């Protein structure tokens, strides 16, 4: 992977710890125990499971897919890193506990000192954000990468919401555009049950980024303005089941991947499509979820293979929420 430089051979952007070298013995799977939010039971006041990332890693370890030694340890995104996308005004607003309580939809955070909110809530989210940026670079280097956390697709550069305080998807793509030679086109495939209005607002009018979004149109956020950025929009109804869902995933993901030839693909793999999820409103079985992810993985793998054979460069990155 070659890094962009100015005419004098120097880097023309801020120093970041997120683009450091990764040992070749590590799998391109990014995680840190700090991803998990646990503080006085406040995390239980929202249906979003803020400790699920640790559960995923624990399962992978039990099945001997990964070990502590071969996982890439995520690093926290710094303020300079965040300013690549976020406005200073927005980042300053997060110093008010009321604002963070509104974004995370956990009202009791209002009464906590912001230093605690920063440490117990926002720092885990910044570490996950750093993990997504790192996964983008790893994907270019290795051909694929997964951040076990992240996928904060409701946050844009100047506004958070829906438990999303940092725009990690936008950040990962803009870091690559600015820093890595040969990365100038991106595709986002968002299969979370909710519309990904954050990255859509950030890339509205940006012809370098193709967005496919498949979501329940009856639920949050219902952002009509952001929908204008979606190049392939797939709106689902309440209670959509496996057969219809899998048919649409196959049809539209194949169409999206054939419509453009990106240098990086970001796949937001939400599991809130499962039947019984308190927020998603869909009725997909565990088998259907596995089938959807398998279909997407096959499509991504084939595209990466085709692009690599034809142009010598292609990559995919995954964020899991």
XYZ file of C-alpha atoms in Angstrom, residues 5-286:
282
model
C 2.708 12.523 -0.328
C 3.026 16.131 -1.403
C 5.431 17.410 -4.082
C 8.289 17.439 -1.560
C 7.766 13.812 -0.626
C 6.197 14.610 2.745
C 2.829 13.611 4.130
C 0.374 16.480 3.752
C -1.956 15.474 6.599
C -1.889 15.151 10.384
C -0.059 12.367 12.198
C -2.290 9.471 13.247
C -1.673 6.342 15.277
C -4.414 4.553 13.348
C -2.309 3.903 10.248
C 0.597 2.204 11.991
C 2.009 -1.100 10.755
C 0.281 -4.338 11.778
C 2.237 -7.578 12.296
C 1.637 -10.043 9.442
C 0.814 -12.734 12.012
C -2.376 -10.871 12.938
C -5.658 -11.587 11.206
C -7.308 -8.451 9.753
C -9.899 -8.538 12.543
C -9.971 -5.424 14.721
C -11.229 -5.346 18.309
C -10.485 -3.997 21.772
C -12.091 -4.894 25.102
C -12.749 -1.164 25.550
C -15.465 -1.432 22.881
C -17.904 -2.665 25.520
C -19.913 -0.114 27.482
C -20.652 -1.141 31.060
C -21.283 1.435 33.773
C -23.616 1.120 36.757
C -26.178 -0.738 34.634
C -26.948 2.341 32.531
C -26.245 0.345 29.365
C -29.304 -1.793 30.187
C -31.602 1.210 29.796
C -31.393 0.957 25.992
C -32.365 -2.101 23.900
C -29.072 -1.789 21.997
C -26.696 -4.376 23.478
C -23.609 -2.309 24.261
C -21.609 -5.340 25.364
C -22.236 -7.569 22.362
C -18.823 -7.023 20.800
C -17.139 -8.843 23.649
C -19.649 -11.662 23.329
C -18.735 -12.066 19.652
C -15.024 -12.295 20.428
C -15.647 -14.688 23.308
C -17.569 -17.001 20.954
C -14.818 -16.826 18.313
C -12.220 -17.699 20.944
C -14.266 -20.616 22.257
C -14.566 -21.946 18.712
C -10.804 -21.398 18.264
C -11.216 -19.068 15.317
C -9.156 -16.325 16.969
C -6.815 -15.796 19.906
C -5.695 -12.705 21.816
C -2.431 -12.908 19.907
C -3.811 -12.767 16.368
C -6.453 -10.041 16.716
C -5.533 -6.475 15.775
C -5.952 -4.243 18.819
C -7.981 -1.147 17.978
C -6.687 2.292 18.919
C -8.784 5.224 20.014
C -9.422 7.895 17.379
C -7.880 11.205 18.443
C -9.530 14.611 18.118
C -7.356 15.311 15.070
C -8.527 12.045 13.522
C -12.160 12.951 14.153
C -11.727 16.438 12.691
C -11.119 14.857 9.269
C -14.932 14.642 9.106
C -16.451 16.226 12.205
C -16.813 19.930 12.852
C -15.198 21.396 15.960
C -18.594 22.665 16.996
C -20.037 19.154 16.968
C -17.127 17.651 18.913
C -17.405 20.437 21.487
C -21.114 19.702 21.854
C -20.223 16.215 23.097
C -18.744 17.853 26.197
C -22.322 18.359 27.353
C -23.815 15.256 28.958
C -27.271 16.307 27.759
C -26.122 16.045 24.135
C -24.613 12.577 24.663
C -27.766 11.435 26.482
C -29.830 12.534 23.483
C -27.561 10.794 20.958
C -27.379 7.518 22.890
C -31.025 7.693 24.006
C -30.025 7.031 27.630
C -31.664 9.904 29.610
C -29.891 9.279 32.976
C -26.578 10.292 31.385
C -27.821 13.875 31.759
C -27.069 13.878 35.485
C -23.545 12.431 35.189
C -20.415 14.608 35.062
C -19.162 14.803 31.496
C -15.766 13.414 32.511
C -17.527 10.137 33.365
C -19.563 10.232 30.161
C -16.368 10.749 28.171
C -14.607 7.837 29.876
C -17.441 5.313 30.087
C -19.455 6.052 26.925
C -17.620 8.176 24.375
C -14.171 6.639 24.764
C -15.498 3.157 23.822
C -17.206 4.712 20.789
C -14.012 6.545 19.803
C -12.075 3.289 20.093
C -14.579 1.535 17.840
C -14.288 4.446 15.417
C -10.523 4.054 15.395
C -11.075 0.360 14.717
C -13.121 1.089 11.606
C -10.461 3.457 10.246
C -7.803 0.813 10.912
C -9.933 -1.838 9.196
C -10.127 0.331 6.083
C -6.346 0.454 5.805
C -6.054 -3.267 6.587
C -8.577 -4.088 3.868
C -6.427 -2.340 1.276
C -3.335 -4.175 2.517
C -4.864 -7.634 2.963
C -7.880 -7.658 0.627
C -10.401 -7.777 3.485
C -10.812 -6.712 7.100
C -13.445 -6.722 9.828
C -14.034 -4.318 12.670
C -16.062 -6.204 15.253
C -17.566 -2.898 16.407
C -18.444 0.362 14.726
C -20.949 0.844 11.941
C -22.280 4.097 13.428
C -24.288 4.889 10.341
C -26.636 7.480 11.893
C -23.837 9.947 12.641
C -22.718 12.547 10.127
C -20.016 15.160 10.371
C -22.155 17.606 12.329
C -24.867 15.519 13.983
C -25.165 12.300 15.995
C -28.154 10.119 16.785
C -29.406 6.574 17.201
C -26.554 5.559 19.559
C -24.051 6.822 16.968
C -21.752 9.610 18.185
C -18.957 9.385 15.595
C -19.133 8.971 11.802
C -16.762 6.008 11.554
C -17.845 4.875 8.084
C -17.322 8.325 6.579
C -14.022 8.658 8.428
C -12.675 5.324 7.173
C -13.462 6.226 3.565
C -12.142 9.793 3.757
C -8.921 8.604 5.405
C -8.398 6.254 2.460
C -9.249 8.891 -0.139
C -6.826 11.358 1.438
C -3.971 9.029 2.394
C -3.817 5.970 0.148
C -2.787 5.956 -3.494
C -5.193 4.191 -5.812
C -8.279 4.536 -3.608
C -10.642 7.022 -5.217
C -13.984 5.183 -5.408
C -15.975 3.525 -2.647
C -19.154 1.503 -2.320
C -21.148 1.295 0.909
C -23.508 -1.659 1.299
C -25.644 -1.083 4.367
C -27.818 -4.017 5.475
C -28.706 -2.727 8.933
C -32.473 -2.628 9.493
C -32.307 1.171 9.765
C -31.520 3.709 7.074
C -27.870 4.802 7.201
C -28.624 8.498 7.098
C -25.303 9.611 8.596
C -22.949 8.489 5.838
C -25.642 9.379 3.313
C -25.658 13.005 4.453
C -21.861 13.088 4.434
C -21.562 11.761 0.872
C -24.583 13.473 -0.659
C -23.441 14.731 -4.060
C -20.083 12.936 -3.858
C -19.843 10.931 -7.083
C -16.911 8.914 -5.713
C -19.184 7.031 -3.310
C -21.937 4.598 -4.311
C -24.431 3.746 -1.563
C -26.774 0.764 -1.420
C -29.091 0.841 1.582
C -31.642 -1.855 2.426
C -33.806 -1.009 5.432
C -37.242 -0.967 7.062
C -38.665 2.324 5.821
C -41.247 2.510 8.617
C -38.763 3.050 11.441
C -36.107 5.530 12.591
C -34.683 7.717 11.134
C -36.940 8.309 8.117
C -34.502 10.876 6.749
C -35.893 11.937 3.398
C -33.095 14.432 2.752
C -30.404 11.774 3.256
C -32.205 9.320 0.969
C -31.162 11.445 -1.986
C -27.628 10.073 -1.582
C -28.723 6.442 -1.978
C -27.904 5.093 -5.441
C -29.660 1.750 -4.851
C -32.489 2.064 -2.347
C -34.274 -1.074 -1.106
C -37.125 -0.272 1.279
C -38.605 -3.120 3.313
C -41.973 -3.380 5.070
C -42.791 -4.458 8.613
C -42.271 -8.174 9.194
C -40.315 -8.932 5.997
C -39.354 -12.636 6.146
C -36.476 -14.776 4.879
C -37.620 -15.580 1.362
C -38.310 -12.018 0.255
C -35.308 -10.662 2.149
C -32.763 -13.094 0.728
C -34.105 -12.609 -2.790
C -33.661 -8.843 -2.491
C -30.210 -9.120 -0.927
C -28.980 -11.280 -3.792
C -30.592 -9.193 -6.517
C -29.570 -5.773 -5.285
C -26.132 -6.534 -3.874
C -25.171 -8.170 -7.159
C -26.579 -5.176 -9.012
C -24.726 -2.703 -6.804
C -21.416 -4.518 -7.132
C -21.795 -4.706 -10.912
C -22.910 -1.105 -11.334
C -19.575 0.407 -10.278
C -16.032 -0.840 -9.804
C -14.925 0.542 -6.419
C -11.479 0.484 -4.857
C -12.953 -0.123 -1.388
C -16.239 -1.692 -0.281
C -17.625 -0.961 3.180
C -20.229 -3.469 4.294
C -22.281 -2.505 7.348
C -23.499 -5.813 8.755
C -26.354 -5.101 11.139
C -28.027 -7.995 12.980
C -31.119 -6.004 13.979
C -32.955 -7.617 11.070
C -33.542 -10.676 13.287
C -37.081 -11.629 14.238
C -37.804 -10.310 17.707
C -35.308 -7.458 17.611
C -36.989 -4.623 19.550
C -35.922 -1.968 17.051
C -35.647 -3.500 13.564
C -39.248 -4.552 12.887
C -38.234 -7.345 10.484
C -38.749 -11.110 10.823
C -35.540 -12.716 9.612
C -34.581 -16.055 11.149
C -31.017 -16.856 12.270
